[in-house]
Short mmCIF file of C-alpha atoms and ligand atoms in Angstrom, two decimals:
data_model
loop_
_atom_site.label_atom_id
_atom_site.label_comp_id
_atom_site.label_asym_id
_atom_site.label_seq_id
_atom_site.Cartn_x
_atom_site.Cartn_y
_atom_site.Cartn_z
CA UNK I 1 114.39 77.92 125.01
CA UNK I 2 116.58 79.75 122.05
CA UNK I 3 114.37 82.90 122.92
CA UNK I 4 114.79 82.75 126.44
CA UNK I 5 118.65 82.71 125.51
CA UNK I 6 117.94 85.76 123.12
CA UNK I 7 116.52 87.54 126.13
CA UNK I 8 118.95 87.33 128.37
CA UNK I 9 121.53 88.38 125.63
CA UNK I 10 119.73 91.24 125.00
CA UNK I 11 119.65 92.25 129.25
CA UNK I 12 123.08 91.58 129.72
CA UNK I 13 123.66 94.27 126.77
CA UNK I 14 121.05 96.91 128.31
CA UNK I 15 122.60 96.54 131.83
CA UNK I 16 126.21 96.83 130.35
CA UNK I 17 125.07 100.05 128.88
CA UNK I 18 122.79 101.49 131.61
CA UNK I 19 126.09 101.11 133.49
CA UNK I 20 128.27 102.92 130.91
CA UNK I 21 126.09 105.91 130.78
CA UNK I 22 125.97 105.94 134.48
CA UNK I 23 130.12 106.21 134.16
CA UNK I 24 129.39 108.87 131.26
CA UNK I 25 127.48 111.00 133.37
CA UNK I 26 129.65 110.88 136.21
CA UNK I 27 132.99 111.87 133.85
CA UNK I 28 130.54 115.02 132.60
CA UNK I 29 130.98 116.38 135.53
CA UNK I 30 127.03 115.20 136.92
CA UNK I 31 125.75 113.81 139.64
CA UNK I 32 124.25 110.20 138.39
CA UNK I 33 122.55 109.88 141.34
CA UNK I 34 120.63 113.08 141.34
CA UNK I 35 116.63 112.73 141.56
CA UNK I 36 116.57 113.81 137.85
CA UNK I 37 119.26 111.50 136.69
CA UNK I 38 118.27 108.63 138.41
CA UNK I 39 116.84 106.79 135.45
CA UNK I 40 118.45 108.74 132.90
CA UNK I 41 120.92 105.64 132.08
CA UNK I 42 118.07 103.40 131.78
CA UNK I 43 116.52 105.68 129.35
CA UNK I 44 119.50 106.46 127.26
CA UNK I 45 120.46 102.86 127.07
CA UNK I 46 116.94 101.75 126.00
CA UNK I 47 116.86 104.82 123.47
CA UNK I 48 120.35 104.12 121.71
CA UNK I 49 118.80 100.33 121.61
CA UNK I 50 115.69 101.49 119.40
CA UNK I 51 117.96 104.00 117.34
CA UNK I 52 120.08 101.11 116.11
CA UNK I 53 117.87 97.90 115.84
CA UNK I 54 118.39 98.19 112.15
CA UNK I 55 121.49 96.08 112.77
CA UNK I 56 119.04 93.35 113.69
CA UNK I 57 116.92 93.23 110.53
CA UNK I 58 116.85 91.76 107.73
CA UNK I 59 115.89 94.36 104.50
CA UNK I 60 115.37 91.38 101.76
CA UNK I 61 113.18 89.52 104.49
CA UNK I 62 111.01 92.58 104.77
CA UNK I 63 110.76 93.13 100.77
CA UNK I 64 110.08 89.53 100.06
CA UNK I 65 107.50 89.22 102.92
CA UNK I 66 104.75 91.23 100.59
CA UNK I 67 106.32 90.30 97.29
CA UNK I 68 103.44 89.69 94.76
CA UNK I 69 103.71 89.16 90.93
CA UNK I 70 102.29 92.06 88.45
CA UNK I 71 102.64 93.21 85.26
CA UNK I 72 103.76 96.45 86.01
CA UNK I 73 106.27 98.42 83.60
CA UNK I 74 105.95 102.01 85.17
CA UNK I 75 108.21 103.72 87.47
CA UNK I 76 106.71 103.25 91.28
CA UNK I 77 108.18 106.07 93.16
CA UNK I 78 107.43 106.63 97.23
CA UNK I 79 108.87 109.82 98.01
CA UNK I 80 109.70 112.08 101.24
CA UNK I 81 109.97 108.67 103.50
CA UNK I 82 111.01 110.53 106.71
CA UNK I 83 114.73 108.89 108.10
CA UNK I 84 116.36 109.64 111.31
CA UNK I 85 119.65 108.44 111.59
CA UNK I 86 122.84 108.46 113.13
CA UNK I 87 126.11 109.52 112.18
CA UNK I 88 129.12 107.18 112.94
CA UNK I 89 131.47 109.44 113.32
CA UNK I 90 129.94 111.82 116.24
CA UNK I 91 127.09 109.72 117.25
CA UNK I 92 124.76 112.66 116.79
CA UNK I 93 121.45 112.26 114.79
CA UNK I 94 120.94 113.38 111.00
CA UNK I 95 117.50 113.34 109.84
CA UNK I 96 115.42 114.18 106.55
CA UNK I 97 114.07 112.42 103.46
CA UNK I 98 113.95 109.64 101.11
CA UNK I 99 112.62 108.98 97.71
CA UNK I 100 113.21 105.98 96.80
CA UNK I 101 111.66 104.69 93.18
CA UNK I 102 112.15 101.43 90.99
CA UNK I 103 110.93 99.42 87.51
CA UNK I 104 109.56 96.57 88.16
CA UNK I 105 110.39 93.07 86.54
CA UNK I 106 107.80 91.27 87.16
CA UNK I 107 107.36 91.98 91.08
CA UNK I 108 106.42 94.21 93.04
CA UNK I 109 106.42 94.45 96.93
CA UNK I 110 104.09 96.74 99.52
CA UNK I 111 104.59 100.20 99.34
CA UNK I 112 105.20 100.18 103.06
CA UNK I 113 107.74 97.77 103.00
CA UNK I 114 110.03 100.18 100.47
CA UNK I 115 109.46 102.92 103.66
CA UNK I 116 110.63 99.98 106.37
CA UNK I 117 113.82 99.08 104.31
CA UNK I 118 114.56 103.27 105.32
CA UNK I 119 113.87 102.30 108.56
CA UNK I 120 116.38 99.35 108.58
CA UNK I 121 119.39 101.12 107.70
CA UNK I 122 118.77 104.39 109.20
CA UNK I 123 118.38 102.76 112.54
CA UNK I 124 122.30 102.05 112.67
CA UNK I 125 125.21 104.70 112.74
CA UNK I 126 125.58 105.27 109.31
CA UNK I 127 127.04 107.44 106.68
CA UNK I 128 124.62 108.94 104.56
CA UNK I 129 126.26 107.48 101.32
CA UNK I 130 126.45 103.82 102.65
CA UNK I 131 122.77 104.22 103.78
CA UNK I 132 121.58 105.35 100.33
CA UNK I 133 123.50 102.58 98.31
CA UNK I 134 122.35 100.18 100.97
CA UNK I 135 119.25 100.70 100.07
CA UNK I 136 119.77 100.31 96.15
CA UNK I 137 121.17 97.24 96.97
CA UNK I 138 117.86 95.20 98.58
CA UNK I 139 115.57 96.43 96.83
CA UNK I 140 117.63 95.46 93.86
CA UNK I 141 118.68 92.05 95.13
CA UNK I 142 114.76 91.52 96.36
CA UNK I 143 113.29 92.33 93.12
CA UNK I 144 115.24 92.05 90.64
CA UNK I 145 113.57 95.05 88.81
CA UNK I 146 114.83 97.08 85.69
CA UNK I 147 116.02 100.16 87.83
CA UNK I 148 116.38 101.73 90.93
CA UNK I 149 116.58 104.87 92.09
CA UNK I 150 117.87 106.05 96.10
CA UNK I 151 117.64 109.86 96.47
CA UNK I 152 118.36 111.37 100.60
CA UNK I 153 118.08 114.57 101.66
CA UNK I 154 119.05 114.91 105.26
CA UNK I 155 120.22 117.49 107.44
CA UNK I 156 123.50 116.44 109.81
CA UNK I 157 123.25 117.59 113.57
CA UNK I 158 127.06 116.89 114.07
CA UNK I 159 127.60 119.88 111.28
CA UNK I 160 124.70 122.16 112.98
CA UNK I 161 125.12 122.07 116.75
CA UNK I 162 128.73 121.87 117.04
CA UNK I 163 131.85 121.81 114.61
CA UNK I 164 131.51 123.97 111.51
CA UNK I 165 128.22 125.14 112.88
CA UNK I 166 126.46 125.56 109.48
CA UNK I 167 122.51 125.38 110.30
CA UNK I 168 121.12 125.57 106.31
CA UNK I 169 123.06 123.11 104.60
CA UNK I 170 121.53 120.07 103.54
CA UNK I 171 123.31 117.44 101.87
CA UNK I 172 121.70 114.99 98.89
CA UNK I 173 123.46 111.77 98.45
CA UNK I 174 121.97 109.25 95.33
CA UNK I 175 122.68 106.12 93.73
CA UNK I 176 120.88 104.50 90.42
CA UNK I 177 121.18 101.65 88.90
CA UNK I 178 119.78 100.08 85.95
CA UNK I 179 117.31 101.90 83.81
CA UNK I 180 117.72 104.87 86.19
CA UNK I 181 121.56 105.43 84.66
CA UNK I 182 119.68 106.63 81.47
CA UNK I 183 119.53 110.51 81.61
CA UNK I 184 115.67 110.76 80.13
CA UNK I 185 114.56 107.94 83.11
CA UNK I 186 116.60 110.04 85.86
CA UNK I 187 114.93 113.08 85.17
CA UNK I 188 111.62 111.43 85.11
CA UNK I 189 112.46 110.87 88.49
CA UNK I 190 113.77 114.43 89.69
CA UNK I 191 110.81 115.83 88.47
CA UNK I 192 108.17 114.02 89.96
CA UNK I 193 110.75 113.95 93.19
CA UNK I 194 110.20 117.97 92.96
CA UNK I 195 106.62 117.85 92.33
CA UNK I 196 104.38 119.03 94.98
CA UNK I 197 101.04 117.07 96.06
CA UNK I 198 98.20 120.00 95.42
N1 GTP S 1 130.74 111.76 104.00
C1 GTP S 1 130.07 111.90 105.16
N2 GTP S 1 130.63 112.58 106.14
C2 GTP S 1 129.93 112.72 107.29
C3 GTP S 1 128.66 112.18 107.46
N3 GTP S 1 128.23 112.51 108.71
C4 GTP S 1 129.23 113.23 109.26
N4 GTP S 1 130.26 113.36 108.41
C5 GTP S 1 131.58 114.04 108.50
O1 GTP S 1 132.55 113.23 109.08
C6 GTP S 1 133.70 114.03 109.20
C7 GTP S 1 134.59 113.56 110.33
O2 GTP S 1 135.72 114.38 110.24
P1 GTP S 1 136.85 114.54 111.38
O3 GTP S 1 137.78 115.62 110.95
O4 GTP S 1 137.42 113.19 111.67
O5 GTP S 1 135.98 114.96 112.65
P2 GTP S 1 135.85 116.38 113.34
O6 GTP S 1 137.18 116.87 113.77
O7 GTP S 1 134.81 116.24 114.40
O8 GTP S 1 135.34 117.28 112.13
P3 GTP S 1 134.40 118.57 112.10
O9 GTP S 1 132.99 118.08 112.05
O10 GTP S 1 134.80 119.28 110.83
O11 GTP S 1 134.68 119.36 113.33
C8 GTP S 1 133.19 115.46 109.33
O12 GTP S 1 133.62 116.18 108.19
C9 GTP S 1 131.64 115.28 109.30
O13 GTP S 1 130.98 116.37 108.69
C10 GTP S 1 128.08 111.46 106.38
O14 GTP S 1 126.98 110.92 106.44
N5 GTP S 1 128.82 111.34 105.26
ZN1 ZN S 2 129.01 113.52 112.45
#
Protein backbone atom coordinates (compact mmCIF):
# COMPACT_ATOMS: atom_id res chain seq x y z
CA UNK A 1 0.00 0.00 0.00
CA UNK A 2 2.65 2.84 1.32
CA UNK A 3 4.64 1.95 -1.97
CA UNK A 4 1.87 2.11 -4.19
CA UNK A 5 1.40 5.71 -2.58
CA UNK A 6 5.24 6.31 -3.19
CA UNK A 7 4.59 5.54 -6.83
CA UNK A 8 2.13 7.60 -7.63
CA UNK A 9 4.03 10.50 -5.84
CA UNK A 10 6.80 9.94 -7.80
CA UNK A 11 4.38 10.05 -11.43
CA UNK A 12 2.62 12.96 -10.46
CA UNK A 13 6.27 14.64 -10.13
CA UNK A 14 7.56 13.14 -13.63
CA UNK A 15 4.34 14.28 -15.42
CA UNK A 16 4.55 17.80 -13.72
CA UNK A 17 7.95 18.02 -15.19
CA UNK A 18 7.54 16.32 -18.60
CA UNK A 19 4.99 19.15 -18.83
CA UNK A 20 7.36 21.97 -17.77
CA UNK A 21 9.95 21.08 -20.25
CA UNK A 22 7.33 20.81 -22.84
CA UNK A 23 6.52 24.77 -21.80
CA UNK A 24 10.50 25.23 -21.80
CA UNK A 25 10.86 24.16 -25.17
CA UNK A 26 8.10 26.00 -26.52
CA UNK A 27 9.46 29.56 -24.76
CA UNK A 28 13.05 28.54 -26.64
CA UNK A 29 11.65 29.32 -29.48
CA UNK A 30 11.05 25.16 -30.60
CA UNK A 31 8.59 23.32 -31.83
CA UNK A 32 7.67 20.64 -28.87
CA UNK A 33 5.82 18.81 -31.10
CA UNK A 34 8.39 18.24 -33.75
CA UNK A 35 9.16 14.39 -34.63
CA UNK A 36 12.54 14.91 -32.83
CA UNK A 37 11.16 16.58 -29.80
CA UNK A 38 8.40 14.51 -29.26
CA UNK A 39 9.81 12.64 -26.32
CA UNK A 40 12.41 14.97 -25.50
CA UNK A 41 10.34 16.13 -22.22
CA UNK A 42 9.98 12.66 -21.17
CA UNK A 43 13.62 12.20 -21.44
CA UNK A 44 14.75 15.35 -19.81
CA UNK A 45 12.36 14.89 -16.98
CA UNK A 46 13.46 11.26 -16.35
CA UNK A 47 17.24 12.46 -16.72
CA UNK A 48 17.06 15.51 -14.18
CA UNK A 49 15.21 12.65 -11.90
CA UNK A 50 18.44 10.31 -11.92
CA UNK A 51 20.84 13.45 -11.67
CA UNK A 52 19.31 14.39 -8.33
CA UNK A 53 18.13 11.15 -6.49
CA UNK A 54 20.83 11.90 -4.02
CA UNK A 55 18.16 13.95 -2.25
CA UNK A 56 16.50 10.61 -1.62
CA UNK A 57 19.33 8.75 0.13
CA UNK A 58 20.45 8.26 3.04
CA UNK A 59 24.70 8.50 3.25
CA UNK A 60 24.97 7.02 7.05
CA UNK A 61 22.47 4.17 5.91
CA UNK A 62 24.81 3.31 3.10
CA UNK A 63 28.12 3.46 5.41
CA UNK A 64 26.57 1.51 8.19
CA UNK A 65 25.05 -1.13 5.81
CA UNK A 66 28.80 -2.81 5.37
CA UNK A 67 30.15 -1.55 8.67
CA UNK A 68 32.43 -4.33 10.13
CA UNK A 69 34.80 -4.10 13.19
CA UNK A 70 38.82 -4.22 12.57
CA UNK A 71 41.75 -3.32 14.07
CA UNK A 72 42.91 -1.10 11.61
CA UNK A 73 45.16 2.08 12.53
CA UNK A 74 46.36 3.06 8.92
CA UNK A 75 45.11 5.69 6.72
CA UNK A 76 42.50 3.94 4.05
CA UNK A 77 42.47 6.28 1.18
CA UNK A 78 40.10 5.61 -2.18
CA UNK A 79 41.12 8.11 -4.55
CA UNK A 80 39.95 9.58 -8.12
CA UNK A 81 36.10 8.45 -7.27
CA UNK A 82 34.64 9.96 -10.50
CA UNK A 83 31.53 12.72 -9.44
CA UNK A 84 29.20 14.36 -11.76
CA UNK A 85 27.29 16.95 -10.33
CA UNK A 86 25.27 19.83 -10.63
CA UNK A 87 25.67 23.30 -9.91
CA UNK A 88 22.78 25.17 -8.09
CA UNK A 89 23.24 28.19 -9.33
CA UNK A 90 23.07 27.53 -13.34
CA UNK A 91 21.84 24.05 -13.29
CA UNK A 92 24.70 23.02 -15.55
CA UNK A 93 26.85 19.90 -14.71
CA UNK A 94 30.44 20.02 -12.99
CA UNK A 95 32.25 16.88 -13.00
CA UNK A 96 35.76 15.41 -11.81
CA UNK A 97 37.29 13.65 -8.81
CA UNK A 98 37.28 12.60 -5.32
CA UNK A 99 39.72 11.28 -2.86
CA UNK A 100 38.32 10.74 -0.03
CA UNK A 101 40.58 8.99 2.97
CA UNK A 102 39.99 8.31 6.81
CA UNK A 103 41.60 6.59 10.28
CA UNK A 104 39.74 4.21 11.46
CA UNK A 105 38.49 3.75 15.16
CA UNK A 106 37.67 0.65 15.34
CA UNK A 107 35.39 0.33 12.04
CA UNK A 108 35.65 0.21 8.94
CA UNK A 109 32.98 0.12 6.10
CA UNK A 110 33.22 -1.30 2.19
CA UNK A 111 35.37 0.48 0.07
CA UNK A 112 32.49 0.86 -2.33
CA UNK A 113 30.29 2.31 -0.03
CA UNK A 114 32.96 5.45 0.63
CA UNK A 115 32.53 5.80 -3.58
CA UNK A 116 28.39 5.65 -3.15
CA UNK A 117 28.39 8.37 -0.34
CA UNK A 118 30.07 10.58 -3.73
CA UNK A 119 27.32 9.42 -5.45
CA UNK A 120 24.73 10.64 -2.84
CA UNK A 121 25.59 14.14 -2.71
CA UNK A 122 26.74 14.72 -6.14
CA UNK A 123 23.42 13.59 -7.41
CA UNK A 124 21.74 16.95 -6.06
CA UNK A 125 22.51 20.63 -7.21
CA UNK A 126 25.24 21.35 -5.16
CA UNK A 127 28.08 23.63 -4.47
CA UNK A 128 31.26 22.06 -4.63
CA UNK A 129 32.21 23.17 -1.00
CA UNK A 130 28.90 21.91 0.64
CA UNK A 131 29.40 18.61 -1.31
CA UNK A 132 32.95 18.09 0.00
CA UNK A 133 32.11 18.92 3.75
CA UNK A 134 29.02 16.83 3.28
CA UNK A 135 30.90 14.20 2.79
CA UNK A 136 33.34 14.71 5.88
CA UNK A 137 30.42 14.81 7.76
CA UNK A 138 28.94 10.90 7.24
CA UNK A 139 31.64 9.33 7.04
CA UNK A 140 32.58 11.01 10.26
CA UNK A 141 29.23 10.64 11.97
CA UNK A 142 29.14 6.76 10.52
CA UNK A 143 32.42 5.85 11.85
CA UNK A 144 33.47 7.66 14.22
CA UNK A 145 37.16 7.33 13.02
CA UNK A 146 40.33 9.40 14.09
CA UNK A 147 40.36 11.57 10.80
CA UNK A 148 38.99 12.34 7.68
CA UNK A 149 40.06 13.65 4.79
CA UNK A 150 37.53 15.10 1.54
CA UNK A 151 39.71 16.31 -1.38
CA UNK A 152 37.46 17.36 -5.08
CA UNK A 153 38.77 18.25 -8.06
CA UNK A 154 36.10 19.11 -10.53
CA UNK A 155 35.80 21.06 -13.52
CA UNK A 156 32.47 23.60 -13.63
CA UNK A 157 30.55 23.63 -17.07
CA UNK A 158 28.64 26.86 -16.01
CA UNK A 159 32.38 28.62 -16.00
CA UNK A 160 33.41 26.71 -19.43
CA UNK A 161 30.51 26.90 -21.86
CA UNK A 162 29.13 30.15 -21.06
CA UNK A 163 29.94 33.12 -18.58
CA UNK A 164 33.64 33.77 -18.00
CA UNK A 165 34.33 31.10 -20.54
CA UNK A 166 37.57 29.77 -18.92
CA UNK A 167 38.01 26.02 -20.32
CA UNK A 168 41.42 24.99 -18.05
CA UNK A 169 40.55 25.94 -14.72
CA UNK A 170 39.86 23.42 -12.28
CA UNK A 171 38.90 24.16 -8.89
CA UNK A 172 40.00 21.88 -5.56
CA UNK A 173 37.78 22.33 -2.63
CA UNK A 174 38.89 20.15 0.87
CA UNK A 175 37.88 19.70 4.29
CA UNK A 176 39.79 17.57 7.23
CA UNK A 177 39.02 16.85 10.30
CA UNK A 178 40.58 15.10 13.06
CA UNK A 179 43.98 13.60 12.69
CA UNK A 180 44.00 14.98 9.13
CA UNK A 181 44.35 18.82 10.73
CA UNK A 182 47.95 17.67 11.65
CA UNK A 183 50.32 18.99 8.87
CA UNK A 184 52.67 15.57 8.77
CA UNK A 185 49.07 13.35 8.38
CA UNK A 186 47.80 15.90 5.55
CA UNK A 187 50.69 15.53 3.54
CA UNK A 188 50.66 11.84 3.90
CA UNK A 189 47.62 12.26 2.17
CA UNK A 190 48.60 14.75 -0.77
CA UNK A 191 51.22 12.60 -1.61
CA UNK A 192 49.77 9.40 -2.04
CA UNK A 193 46.64 11.62 -3.59
CA UNK A 194 49.48 12.63 -6.31
CA UNK A 195 50.90 9.31 -6.67
CA UNK A 196 50.38 7.56 -9.84
CA UNK A 197 49.33 3.68 -10.06
CA UNK A 198 52.46 2.17 -12.31
N1 LIG B 1 31.65 28.80 -4.68
C1 LIG B 1 31.09 28.19 -5.73
N2 LIG B 1 30.64 28.91 -6.74
C2 LIG B 1 30.11 28.26 -7.79
C3 LIG B 1 30.01 26.88 -7.86
N3 LIG B 1 29.44 26.55 -9.04
C4 LIG B 1 29.20 27.72 -9.67
N4 LIG B 1 29.60 28.77 -8.92
C5 LIG B 1 29.58 30.23 -9.13
O1 LIG B 1 28.37 30.80 -8.74
C6 LIG B 1 28.45 32.16 -9.09
C7 LIG B 1 27.08 32.76 -9.33
O2 LIG B 1 27.33 34.11 -9.55
P1 LIG B 1 26.27 35.17 -10.17
O3 LIG B 1 27.00 36.46 -10.39
O4 LIG B 1 25.06 35.18 -9.31
O5 LIG B 1 25.87 34.46 -11.54
P2 LIG B 1 26.30 34.84 -13.02
O6 LIG B 1 25.92 36.24 -13.33
O7 LIG B 1 25.75 33.79 -13.91
O8 LIG B 1 27.89 34.77 -12.93
P3 LIG B 1 28.99 34.38 -14.01
O9 LIG B 1 29.13 32.89 -13.99
O10 LIG B 1 30.23 35.08 -13.52
O11 LIG B 1 28.52 34.88 -15.33
C8 LIG B 1 29.40 32.21 -10.28
O12 LIG B 1 30.55 32.94 -9.88
C9 LIG B 1 29.76 30.72 -10.51
O13 LIG B 1 31.08 30.54 -11.00
C10 LIG B 1 30.51 26.12 -6.76
O14 LIG B 1 30.45 24.89 -6.70
N5 LIG B 1 31.03 26.82 -5.72
ZN1 LIG C 1 27.14 27.48 -12.12
Amino acid sequence: MAYHKVEQYEDKITSGLIDNYRDTLALLGEDPDREGLLKTPERVAKAMQYLTQGYQMDAKAILESAKFHEDVSEMILVKDIELYSMCEHHMLPFFGKAHIAYIPNGYITGLSKIARVVDVFSRRLQVQERMTTQILNAIKESLNPIGVAVVIEARHLCMMMRGVQKQNSVTTTSAFWGEFEKAETRSEFTKLISSKLS
